[in-house]
GROMACS .gro file of C-alpha atoms in nm:
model
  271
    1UNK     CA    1   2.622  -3.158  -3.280
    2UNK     CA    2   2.875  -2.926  -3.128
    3UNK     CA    3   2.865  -2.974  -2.760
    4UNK     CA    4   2.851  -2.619  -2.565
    5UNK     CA    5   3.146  -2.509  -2.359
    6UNK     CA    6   3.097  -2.431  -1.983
    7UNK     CA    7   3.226  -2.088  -2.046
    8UNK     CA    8   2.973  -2.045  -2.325
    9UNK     CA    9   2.708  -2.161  -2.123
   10UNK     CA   10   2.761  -1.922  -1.814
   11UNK     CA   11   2.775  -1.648  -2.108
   12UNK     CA   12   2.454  -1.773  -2.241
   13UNK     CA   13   2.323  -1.766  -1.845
   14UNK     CA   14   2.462  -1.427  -1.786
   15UNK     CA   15   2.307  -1.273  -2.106
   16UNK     CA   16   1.966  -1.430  -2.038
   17UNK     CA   17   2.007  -1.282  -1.659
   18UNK     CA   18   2.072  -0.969  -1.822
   19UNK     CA   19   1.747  -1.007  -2.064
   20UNK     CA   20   1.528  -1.040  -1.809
   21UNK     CA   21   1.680  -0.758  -1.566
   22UNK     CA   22   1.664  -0.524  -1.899
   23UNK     CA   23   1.307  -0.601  -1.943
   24UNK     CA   24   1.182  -0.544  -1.593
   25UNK     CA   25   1.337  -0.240  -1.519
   26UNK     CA   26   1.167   0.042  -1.583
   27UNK     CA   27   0.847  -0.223  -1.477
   28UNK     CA   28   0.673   0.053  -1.322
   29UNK     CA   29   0.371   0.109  -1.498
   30UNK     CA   30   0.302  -0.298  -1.548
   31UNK     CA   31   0.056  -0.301  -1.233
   32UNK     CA   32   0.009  -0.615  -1.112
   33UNK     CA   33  -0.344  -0.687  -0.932
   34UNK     CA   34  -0.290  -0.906  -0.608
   35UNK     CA   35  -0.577  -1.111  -0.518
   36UNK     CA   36  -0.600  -1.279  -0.201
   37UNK     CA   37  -0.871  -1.452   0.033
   38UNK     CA   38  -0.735  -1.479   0.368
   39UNK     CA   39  -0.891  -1.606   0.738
   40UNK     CA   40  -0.772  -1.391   1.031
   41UNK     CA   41  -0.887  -1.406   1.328
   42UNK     CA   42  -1.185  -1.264   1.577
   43UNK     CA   43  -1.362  -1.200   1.236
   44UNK     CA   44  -1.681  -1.242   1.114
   45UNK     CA   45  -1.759  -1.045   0.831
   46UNK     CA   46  -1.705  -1.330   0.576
   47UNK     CA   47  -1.661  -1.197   0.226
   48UNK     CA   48  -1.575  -0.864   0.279
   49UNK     CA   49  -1.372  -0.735   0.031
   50UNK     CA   50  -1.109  -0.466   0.014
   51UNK     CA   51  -0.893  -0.328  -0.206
   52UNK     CA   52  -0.595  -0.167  -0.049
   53UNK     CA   53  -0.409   0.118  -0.318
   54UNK     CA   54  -0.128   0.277  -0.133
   55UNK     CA   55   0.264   0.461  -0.185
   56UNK     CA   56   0.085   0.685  -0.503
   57UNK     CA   57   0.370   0.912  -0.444
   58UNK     CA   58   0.191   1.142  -0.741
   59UNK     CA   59   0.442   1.400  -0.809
   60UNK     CA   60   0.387   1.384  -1.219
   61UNK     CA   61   0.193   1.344  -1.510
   62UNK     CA   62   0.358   1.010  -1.540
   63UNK     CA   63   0.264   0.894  -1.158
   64UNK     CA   64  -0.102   1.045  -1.215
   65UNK     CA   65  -0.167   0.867  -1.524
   66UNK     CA   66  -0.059   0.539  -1.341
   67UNK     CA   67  -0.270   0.656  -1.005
   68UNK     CA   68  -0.551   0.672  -1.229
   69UNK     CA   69  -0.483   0.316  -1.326
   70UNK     CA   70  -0.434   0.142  -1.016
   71UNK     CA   71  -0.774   0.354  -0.878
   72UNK     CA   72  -0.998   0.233  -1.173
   73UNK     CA   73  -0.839  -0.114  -1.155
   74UNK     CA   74  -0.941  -0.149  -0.768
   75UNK     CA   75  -1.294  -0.010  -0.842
   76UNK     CA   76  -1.361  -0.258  -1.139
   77UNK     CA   77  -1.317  -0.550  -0.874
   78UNK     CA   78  -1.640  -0.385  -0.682
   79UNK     CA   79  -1.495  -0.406  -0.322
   80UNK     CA   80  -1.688  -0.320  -0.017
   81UNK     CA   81  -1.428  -0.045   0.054
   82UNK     CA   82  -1.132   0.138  -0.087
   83UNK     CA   83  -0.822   0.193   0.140
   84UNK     CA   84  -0.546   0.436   0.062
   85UNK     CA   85  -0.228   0.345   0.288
   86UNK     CA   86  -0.074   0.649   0.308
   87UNK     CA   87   0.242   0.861   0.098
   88UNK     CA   88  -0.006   1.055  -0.165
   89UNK     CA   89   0.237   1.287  -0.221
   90UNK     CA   90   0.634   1.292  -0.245
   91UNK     CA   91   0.729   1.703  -0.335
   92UNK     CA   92   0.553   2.071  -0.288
   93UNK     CA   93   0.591   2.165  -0.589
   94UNK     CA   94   0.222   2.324  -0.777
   95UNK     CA   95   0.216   2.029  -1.053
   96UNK     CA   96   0.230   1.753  -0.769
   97UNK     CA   97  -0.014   1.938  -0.508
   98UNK     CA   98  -0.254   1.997  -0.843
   99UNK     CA   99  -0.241   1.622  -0.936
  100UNK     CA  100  -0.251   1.449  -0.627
  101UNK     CA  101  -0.574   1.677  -0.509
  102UNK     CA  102  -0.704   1.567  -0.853
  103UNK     CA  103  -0.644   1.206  -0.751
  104UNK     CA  104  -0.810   1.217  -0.395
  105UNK     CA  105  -1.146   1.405  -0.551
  106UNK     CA  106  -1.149   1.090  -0.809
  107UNK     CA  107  -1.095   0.830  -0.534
  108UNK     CA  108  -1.337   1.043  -0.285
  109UNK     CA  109  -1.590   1.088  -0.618
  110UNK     CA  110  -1.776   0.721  -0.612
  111UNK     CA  111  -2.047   0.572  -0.361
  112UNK     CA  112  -1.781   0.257  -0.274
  113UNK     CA  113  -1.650   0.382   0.062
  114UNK     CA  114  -1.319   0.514   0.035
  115UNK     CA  115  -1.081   0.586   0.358
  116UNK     CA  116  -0.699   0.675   0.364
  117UNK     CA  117  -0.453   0.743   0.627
  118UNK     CA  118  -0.150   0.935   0.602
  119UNK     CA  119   0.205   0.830   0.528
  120UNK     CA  120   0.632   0.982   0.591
  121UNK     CA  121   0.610   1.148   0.274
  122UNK     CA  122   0.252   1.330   0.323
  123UNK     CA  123   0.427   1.517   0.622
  124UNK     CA  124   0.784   1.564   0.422
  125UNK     CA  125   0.627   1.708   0.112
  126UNK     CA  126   0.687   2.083   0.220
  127UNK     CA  127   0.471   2.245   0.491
  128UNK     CA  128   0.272   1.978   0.677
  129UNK     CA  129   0.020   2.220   0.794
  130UNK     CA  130  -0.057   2.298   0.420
  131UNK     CA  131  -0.020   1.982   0.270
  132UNK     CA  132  -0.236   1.776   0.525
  133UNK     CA  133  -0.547   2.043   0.487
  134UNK     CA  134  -0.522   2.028   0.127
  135UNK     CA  135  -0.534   1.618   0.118
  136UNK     CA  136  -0.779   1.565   0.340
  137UNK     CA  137  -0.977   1.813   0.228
  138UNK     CA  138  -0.976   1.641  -0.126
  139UNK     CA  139  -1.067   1.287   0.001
  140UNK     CA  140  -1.388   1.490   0.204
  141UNK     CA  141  -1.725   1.318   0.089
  142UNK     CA  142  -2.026   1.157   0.213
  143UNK     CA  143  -1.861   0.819   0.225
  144UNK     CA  144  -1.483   0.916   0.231
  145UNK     CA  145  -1.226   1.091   0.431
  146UNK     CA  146  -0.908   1.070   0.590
  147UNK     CA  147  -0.877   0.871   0.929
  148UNK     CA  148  -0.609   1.014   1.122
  149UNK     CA  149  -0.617   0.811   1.474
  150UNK     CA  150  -0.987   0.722   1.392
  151UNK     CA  151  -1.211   0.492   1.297
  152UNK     CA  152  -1.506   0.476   1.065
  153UNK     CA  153  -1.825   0.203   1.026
  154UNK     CA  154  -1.868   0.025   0.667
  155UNK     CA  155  -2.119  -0.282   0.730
  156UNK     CA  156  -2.103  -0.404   1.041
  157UNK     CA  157  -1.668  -0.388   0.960
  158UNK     CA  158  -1.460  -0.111   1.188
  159UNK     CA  159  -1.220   0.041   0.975
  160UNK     CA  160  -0.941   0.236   1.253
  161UNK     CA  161  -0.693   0.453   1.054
  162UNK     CA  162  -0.398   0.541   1.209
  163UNK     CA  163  -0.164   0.884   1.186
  164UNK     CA  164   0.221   0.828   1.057
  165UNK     CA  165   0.402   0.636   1.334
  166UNK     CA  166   0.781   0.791   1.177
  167UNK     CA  167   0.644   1.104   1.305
  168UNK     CA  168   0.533   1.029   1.615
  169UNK     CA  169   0.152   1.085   1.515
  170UNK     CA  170   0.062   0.744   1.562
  171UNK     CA  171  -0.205   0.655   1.901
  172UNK     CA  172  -0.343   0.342   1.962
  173UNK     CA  173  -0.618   0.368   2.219
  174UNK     CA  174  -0.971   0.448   1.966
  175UNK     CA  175  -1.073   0.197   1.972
  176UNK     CA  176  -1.414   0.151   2.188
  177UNK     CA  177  -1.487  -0.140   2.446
  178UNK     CA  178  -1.774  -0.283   2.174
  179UNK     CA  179  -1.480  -0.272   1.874
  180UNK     CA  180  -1.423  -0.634   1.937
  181UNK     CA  181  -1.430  -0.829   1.608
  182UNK     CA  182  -1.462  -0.744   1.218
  183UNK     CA  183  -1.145  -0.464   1.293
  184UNK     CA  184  -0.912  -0.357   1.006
  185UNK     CA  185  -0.642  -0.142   1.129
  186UNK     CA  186  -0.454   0.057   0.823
  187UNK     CA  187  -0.128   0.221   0.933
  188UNK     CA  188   0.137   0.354   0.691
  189UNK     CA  189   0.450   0.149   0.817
  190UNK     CA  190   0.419  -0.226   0.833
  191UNK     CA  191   0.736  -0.277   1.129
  192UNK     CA  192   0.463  -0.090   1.363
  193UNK     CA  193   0.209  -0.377   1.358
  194UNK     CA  194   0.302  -0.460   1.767
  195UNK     CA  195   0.177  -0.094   1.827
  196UNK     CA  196  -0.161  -0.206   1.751
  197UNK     CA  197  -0.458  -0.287   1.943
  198UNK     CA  198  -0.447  -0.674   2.023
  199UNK     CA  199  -0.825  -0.672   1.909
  200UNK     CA  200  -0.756  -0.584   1.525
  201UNK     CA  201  -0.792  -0.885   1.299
  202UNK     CA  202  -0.524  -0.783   1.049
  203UNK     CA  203  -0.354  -0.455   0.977
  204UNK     CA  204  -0.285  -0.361   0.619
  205UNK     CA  205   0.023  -0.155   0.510
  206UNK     CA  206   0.260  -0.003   0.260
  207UNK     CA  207   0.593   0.235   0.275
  208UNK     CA  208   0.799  -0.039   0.181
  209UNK     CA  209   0.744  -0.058  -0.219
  210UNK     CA  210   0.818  -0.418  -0.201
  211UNK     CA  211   1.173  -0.298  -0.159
  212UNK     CA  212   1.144  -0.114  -0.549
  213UNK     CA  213   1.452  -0.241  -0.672
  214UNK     CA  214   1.500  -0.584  -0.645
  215UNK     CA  215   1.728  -0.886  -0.712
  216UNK     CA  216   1.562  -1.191  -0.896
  217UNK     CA  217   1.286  -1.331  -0.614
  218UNK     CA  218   1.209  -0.986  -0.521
  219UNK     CA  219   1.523  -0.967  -0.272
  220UNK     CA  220   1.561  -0.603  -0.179
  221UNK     CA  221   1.865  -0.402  -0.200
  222UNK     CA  222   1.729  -0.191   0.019
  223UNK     CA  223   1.419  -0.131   0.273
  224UNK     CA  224   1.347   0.223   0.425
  225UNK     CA  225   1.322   0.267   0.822
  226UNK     CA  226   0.953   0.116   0.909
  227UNK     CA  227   0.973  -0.161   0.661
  228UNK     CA  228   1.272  -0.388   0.735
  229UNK     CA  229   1.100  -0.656   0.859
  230UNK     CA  230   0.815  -0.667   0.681
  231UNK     CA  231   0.824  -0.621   0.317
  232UNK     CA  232   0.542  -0.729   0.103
  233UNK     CA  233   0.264  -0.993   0.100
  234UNK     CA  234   0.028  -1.197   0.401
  235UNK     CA  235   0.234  -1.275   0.742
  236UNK     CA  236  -0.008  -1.476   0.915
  237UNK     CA  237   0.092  -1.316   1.291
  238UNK     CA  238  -0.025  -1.378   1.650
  239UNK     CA  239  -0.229  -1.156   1.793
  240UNK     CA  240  -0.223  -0.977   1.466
  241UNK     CA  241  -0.159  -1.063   1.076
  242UNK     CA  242  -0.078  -0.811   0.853
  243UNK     CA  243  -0.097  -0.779   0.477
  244UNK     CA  244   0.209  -0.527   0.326
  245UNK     CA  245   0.153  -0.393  -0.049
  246UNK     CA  246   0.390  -0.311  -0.285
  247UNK     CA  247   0.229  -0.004  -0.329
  248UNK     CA  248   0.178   0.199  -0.691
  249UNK     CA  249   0.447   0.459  -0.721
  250UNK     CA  250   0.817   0.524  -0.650
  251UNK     CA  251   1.041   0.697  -0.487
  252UNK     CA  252   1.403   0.864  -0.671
  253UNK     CA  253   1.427   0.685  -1.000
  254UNK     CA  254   1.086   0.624  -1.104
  255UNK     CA  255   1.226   0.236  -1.191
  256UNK     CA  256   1.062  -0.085  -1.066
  257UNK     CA  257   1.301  -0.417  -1.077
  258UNK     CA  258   1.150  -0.726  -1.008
  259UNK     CA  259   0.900  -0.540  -0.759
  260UNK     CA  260   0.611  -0.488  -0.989
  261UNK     CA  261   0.329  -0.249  -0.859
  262UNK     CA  262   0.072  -0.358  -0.655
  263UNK     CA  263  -0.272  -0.339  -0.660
  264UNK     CA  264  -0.420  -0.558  -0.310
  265UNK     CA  265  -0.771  -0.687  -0.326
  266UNK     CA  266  -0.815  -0.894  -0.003
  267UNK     CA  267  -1.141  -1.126   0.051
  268UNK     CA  268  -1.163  -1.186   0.454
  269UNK     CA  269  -1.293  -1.451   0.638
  270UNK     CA  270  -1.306  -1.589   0.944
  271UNK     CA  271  -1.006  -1.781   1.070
   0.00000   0.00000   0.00000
Protein backbone atom coordinates (compact mmCIF):
# COMPACT_ATOMS: atom_id res chain seq x y z
CA UNK A 1 0.00 0.00 0.00
CA UNK A 2 1.13 3.37 -1.22
CA UNK A 3 2.17 5.35 1.74
CA UNK A 4 0.58 9.07 1.67
CA UNK A 5 2.83 12.04 1.17
CA UNK A 6 2.90 14.86 3.83
CA UNK A 7 1.92 17.27 1.17
CA UNK A 8 -1.01 15.05 0.24
CA UNK A 9 -2.03 14.73 3.60
CA UNK A 10 -2.19 18.55 4.53
CA UNK A 11 -4.25 18.67 1.08
CA UNK A 12 -6.47 15.98 2.31
CA UNK A 13 -6.64 18.17 5.86
CA UNK A 14 -7.23 21.37 4.07
CA UNK A 15 -10.06 19.96 1.83
CA UNK A 16 -11.80 18.27 4.78
CA UNK A 17 -11.39 21.87 6.68
CA UNK A 18 -12.95 23.25 3.76
CA UNK A 19 -15.92 20.48 3.83
CA UNK A 20 -16.91 21.22 6.96
CA UNK A 21 -16.66 25.23 6.71
CA UNK A 22 -18.84 24.71 3.31
CA UNK A 23 -21.40 22.82 5.16
CA UNK A 24 -21.90 25.10 8.12
CA UNK A 25 -22.13 28.20 6.51
CA UNK A 26 -25.19 29.28 5.65
CA UNK A 27 -26.08 27.13 9.26
CA UNK A 28 -28.62 29.57 10.06
CA UNK A 29 -31.76 27.95 10.07
CA UNK A 30 -30.22 24.53 11.87
CA UNK A 31 -31.45 25.80 15.46
CA UNK A 32 -29.84 24.20 17.99
CA UNK A 33 -31.87 23.80 21.44
CA UNK A 34 -29.48 24.47 24.52
CA UNK A 35 -30.47 22.75 27.56
CA UNK A 36 -29.00 23.50 30.75
CA UNK A 37 -29.69 22.97 34.64
CA UNK A 38 -27.67 25.33 36.51
CA UNK A 39 -27.37 26.32 40.59
CA UNK A 40 -26.91 30.08 41.17
CA UNK A 41 -27.05 31.52 44.00
CA UNK A 42 -29.65 33.24 46.73
CA UNK A 43 -32.21 30.99 44.85
CA UNK A 44 -34.84 28.98 45.78
CA UNK A 45 -37.21 28.34 43.23
CA UNK A 46 -35.82 24.85 42.35
CA UNK A 47 -37.00 23.68 38.97
CA UNK A 48 -38.00 26.64 37.44
CA UNK A 49 -37.65 26.57 33.99
CA UNK A 50 -37.03 29.15 31.32
CA UNK A 51 -36.55 29.36 27.98
CA UNK A 52 -34.66 32.40 26.88
CA UNK A 53 -35.34 33.25 22.68
CA UNK A 54 -33.51 36.40 21.89
CA UNK A 55 -31.48 38.52 18.68
CA UNK A 56 -34.89 37.55 16.27
CA UNK A 57 -33.69 40.39 14.23
CA UNK A 58 -37.07 39.59 11.94
CA UNK A 59 -36.62 41.73 9.01
CA UNK A 60 -37.93 38.84 6.35
CA UNK A 61 -39.95 36.12 5.39
CA UNK A 62 -36.87 34.04 5.82
CA UNK A 63 -36.11 35.39 9.61
CA UNK A 64 -40.02 35.01 10.40
CA UNK A 65 -40.29 31.59 9.26
CA UNK A 66 -37.20 30.74 11.52
CA UNK A 67 -38.76 33.10 14.54
CA UNK A 68 -41.63 30.95 14.27
CA UNK A 69 -39.37 28.00 14.80
CA UNK A 70 -37.30 28.89 17.59
CA UNK A 71 -40.88 30.27 19.41
CA UNK A 72 -42.71 26.87 18.93
CA UNK A 73 -39.50 24.98 19.80
CA UNK A 74 -39.23 26.91 23.31
CA UNK A 75 -43.00 26.38 23.97
CA UNK A 76 -42.88 22.52 23.24
CA UNK A 77 -40.32 22.27 26.25
CA UNK A 78 -43.37 23.72 28.58
CA UNK A 79 -41.25 26.30 30.57
CA UNK A 80 -42.56 28.29 33.42
CA UNK A 81 -41.80 31.46 31.38
CA UNK A 82 -40.74 32.73 28.01
CA UNK A 83 -38.01 35.49 27.83
CA UNK A 84 -37.29 37.53 24.76
CA UNK A 85 -33.71 39.27 25.19
CA UNK A 86 -34.07 42.01 23.19
CA UNK A 87 -33.18 43.11 19.08
CA UNK A 88 -36.84 42.08 17.57
CA UNK A 89 -36.28 44.08 14.87
CA UNK A 90 -33.16 45.14 12.64
CA UNK A 91 -34.85 47.76 9.66
CA UNK A 92 -38.16 50.16 9.26
CA UNK A 93 -39.07 49.02 6.44
CA UNK A 94 -43.34 47.86 6.25
CA UNK A 95 -42.43 43.98 5.57
CA UNK A 96 -40.15 43.87 8.82
CA UNK A 97 -42.52 46.13 11.16
CA UNK A 98 -45.55 43.71 9.67
CA UNK A 99 -43.62 40.49 10.59
CA UNK A 100 -42.04 41.20 13.68
CA UNK A 101 -45.61 42.62 15.19
CA UNK A 102 -46.86 39.26 13.82
CA UNK A 103 -44.17 37.52 15.87
CA UNK A 104 -44.74 39.38 19.29
CA UNK A 105 -48.83 38.74 19.03
CA UNK A 106 -47.74 34.84 18.56
CA UNK A 107 -45.25 34.90 21.46
CA UNK A 108 -47.78 37.29 23.58
CA UNK A 109 -50.84 34.73 22.23
CA UNK A 110 -50.33 31.62 24.87
CA UNK A 111 -51.11 31.37 28.77
CA UNK A 112 -47.05 30.47 29.43
CA UNK A 113 -45.89 33.89 30.67
CA UNK A 114 -44.01 35.63 28.19
CA UNK A 115 -41.73 38.91 29.01
CA UNK A 116 -39.13 40.71 26.70
CA UNK A 117 -36.90 43.59 27.06
CA UNK A 118 -35.56 45.69 24.46
CA UNK A 119 -32.30 45.53 22.56
CA UNK A 120 -29.54 48.27 20.15
CA UNK A 121 -31.36 47.36 17.20
CA UNK A 122 -35.13 47.91 18.59
CA UNK A 123 -34.03 51.66 19.05
CA UNK A 124 -31.88 51.77 15.54
CA UNK A 125 -34.65 50.36 13.43
CA UNK A 126 -35.96 53.88 12.24
CA UNK A 127 -37.94 56.13 14.62
CA UNK A 128 -37.67 54.83 18.19
CA UNK A 129 -40.74 56.55 19.28
CA UNK A 130 -42.66 54.49 16.58
CA UNK A 131 -40.98 51.40 16.69
CA UNK A 132 -41.01 50.93 20.59
CA UNK A 133 -45.06 51.66 20.72
CA UNK A 134 -45.61 49.33 18.02
CA UNK A 135 -43.50 46.32 19.84
CA UNK A 136 -44.67 46.64 22.97
CA UNK A 137 -47.87 47.10 22.05
CA UNK A 138 -47.76 43.62 20.22
CA UNK A 139 -46.27 41.65 23.20
CA UNK A 140 -49.48 43.44 25.43
CA UNK A 141 -51.53 40.49 27.08
CA UNK A 142 -52.79 39.25 30.25
CA UNK A 143 -49.59 37.41 31.01
CA UNK A 144 -47.06 39.26 28.67
CA UNK A 145 -45.48 42.54 28.04
CA UNK A 146 -42.43 44.35 27.66
CA UNK A 147 -40.30 45.18 30.88
CA UNK A 148 -38.47 48.22 30.29
CA UNK A 149 -36.61 49.00 33.81
CA UNK A 150 -39.30 46.76 35.50
CA UNK A 151 -40.07 43.85 36.99
CA UNK A 152 -42.91 41.39 36.87
CA UNK A 153 -44.08 38.26 39.44
CA UNK A 154 -44.29 34.57 37.82
CA UNK A 155 -44.49 32.05 40.94
CA UNK A 156 -42.98 33.22 43.68
CA UNK A 157 -39.75 34.10 40.78
CA UNK A 158 -39.05 38.14 40.15
CA UNK A 159 -38.44 38.57 36.67
CA UNK A 160 -36.60 42.55 36.41
CA UNK A 161 -36.25 43.56 32.71
CA UNK A 162 -33.99 46.04 31.94
CA UNK A 163 -34.03 49.02 29.04
CA UNK A 164 -30.92 48.94 26.37
CA UNK A 165 -27.77 49.87 28.33
CA UNK A 166 -25.93 51.09 24.54
CA UNK A 167 -28.44 53.73 24.78
CA UNK A 168 -28.20 54.85 27.96
CA UNK A 169 -31.81 53.49 28.94
CA UNK A 170 -30.57 51.10 31.26
CA UNK A 171 -31.44 51.84 35.52
CA UNK A 172 -30.71 49.60 38.07
CA UNK A 173 -32.47 50.61 41.25
CA UNK A 174 -36.34 48.52 40.85
CA UNK A 175 -35.78 46.48 42.54
CA UNK A 176 -37.77 46.52 46.08
CA UNK A 177 -36.17 45.89 49.64
CA UNK A 178 -38.34 42.29 49.76
CA UNK A 179 -36.74 41.31 46.00
CA UNK A 180 -34.16 39.32 47.78
CA UNK A 181 -33.92 35.81 46.27
CA UNK A 182 -35.55 33.83 43.20
CA UNK A 183 -34.34 37.24 40.88
CA UNK A 184 -33.72 36.85 37.10
CA UNK A 185 -32.42 39.96 35.66
CA UNK A 186 -32.71 39.97 31.56
CA UNK A 187 -30.72 42.80 29.96
CA UNK A 188 -29.88 42.99 26.23
CA UNK A 189 -25.94 43.26 26.46
CA UNK A 190 -24.11 40.60 28.40
CA UNK A 191 -20.59 43.07 29.18
CA UNK A 192 -23.26 45.08 31.46
CA UNK A 193 -23.76 42.27 34.01
CA UNK A 194 -21.60 44.56 36.90
CA UNK A 195 -24.46 47.17 36.36
CA UNK A 196 -26.76 44.89 38.03
CA UNK A 197 -28.26 44.67 41.32
CA UNK A 198 -25.87 42.47 43.58
CA UNK A 199 -29.19 40.63 44.67
CA UNK A 200 -30.02 39.00 41.11
CA UNK A 201 -29.19 35.32 40.98
CA UNK A 202 -28.18 35.23 37.32
CA UNK A 203 -28.76 37.61 34.46
CA UNK A 204 -29.55 36.19 31.06
CA UNK A 205 -28.45 37.87 27.76
CA UNK A 206 -27.95 38.06 24.03
CA UNK A 207 -26.53 40.82 21.37
CA UNK A 208 -23.59 38.89 20.84
CA UNK A 209 -24.87 36.04 18.28
CA UNK A 210 -22.27 33.81 19.63
CA UNK A 211 -19.97 35.98 17.58
CA UNK A 212 -22.11 34.71 14.05
CA UNK A 213 -19.22 33.93 12.13
CA UNK A 214 -16.90 31.80 13.61
CA UNK A 215 -13.58 29.91 13.29
CA UNK A 216 -13.69 26.08 14.16
CA UNK A 217 -14.49 26.07 18.27
CA UNK A 218 -16.77 28.88 17.81
CA UNK A 219 -13.76 31.53 17.94
CA UNK A 220 -15.22 34.83 16.80
CA UNK A 221 -13.92 37.02 14.19
CA UNK A 222 -15.65 39.52 15.56
CA UNK A 223 -17.88 40.65 18.75
CA UNK A 224 -20.03 43.93 18.65
CA UNK A 225 -19.55 46.70 21.48
CA UNK A 226 -21.50 45.10 24.70
CA UNK A 227 -20.40 41.60 24.01
CA UNK A 228 -16.59 41.34 24.03
CA UNK A 229 -16.23 39.73 27.02
CA UNK A 230 -18.88 37.67 27.22
CA UNK A 231 -19.90 35.70 24.30
CA UNK A 232 -22.09 32.72 24.67
CA UNK A 233 -22.90 30.01 27.25
CA UNK A 234 -22.99 29.79 31.57
CA UNK A 235 -20.10 32.02 33.37
CA UNK A 236 -20.56 30.98 36.77
CA UNK A 237 -19.74 34.81 38.31
CA UNK A 238 -19.52 36.32 41.81
CA UNK A 239 -22.03 38.21 42.92
CA UNK A 240 -23.72 37.41 39.69
CA UNK A 241 -23.65 34.50 36.89
CA UNK A 242 -24.89 35.10 33.71
CA UNK A 243 -26.09 32.87 30.91
CA UNK A 244 -25.35 34.61 27.11
CA UNK A 245 -27.41 32.99 24.05
CA UNK A 246 -26.50 32.77 20.74
CA UNK A 247 -29.57 34.20 19.88
CA UNK A 248 -31.93 33.18 16.57
CA UNK A 249 -31.25 35.63 13.82
CA UNK A 250 -28.45 37.64 12.15
CA UNK A 251 -27.21 40.56 11.42
CA UNK A 252 -25.63 41.65 7.47
CA UNK A 253 -25.23 38.35 5.73
CA UNK A 254 -27.89 36.24 6.99
CA UNK A 255 -24.86 33.34 7.36
CA UNK A 256 -24.14 31.38 10.56
CA UNK A 257 -20.43 29.65 10.72
CA UNK A 258 -19.80 27.45 13.39
CA UNK A 259 -22.25 29.62 15.66
CA UNK A 260 -25.39 27.67 15.23
CA UNK A 261 -28.67 29.37 16.57
CA UNK A 262 -29.67 29.13 19.87
CA UNK A 263 -32.55 28.22 21.52
CA UNK A 264 -31.74 28.46 25.82
CA UNK A 265 -33.89 26.41 28.08
CA UNK A 266 -32.37 26.87 31.59
CA UNK A 267 -33.61 24.60 34.70
CA UNK A 268 -32.52 26.69 38.03
CA UNK A 269 -31.69 25.60 41.23
CA UNK A 270 -30.33 26.54 44.16
CA UNK A 271 -26.57 26.86 44.39
Amino acid sequence: MRKITRREAFGLGIAGVASVACYQFGSADRIRVERHELRVPRWSADGFKVALLTDLHVDSAVKYERAIEAWQLAFSERPDAILLGGDFISDSSPVARSLTEKTLRLCASTSTPTYGVLGNHDYWAGIASETIPMLAAALASNRSGLLRNETVEIDGVTICGIDDGLVDRDRHDRLSPSNDRNVICLFHEPDFVDRIDSRASIMLAGHSHGGQICLPFGLPLHMPKGARTYIAGFYDLDPVPLYVSRGIGTIGPDRRLFCPPEVTILTLWSG
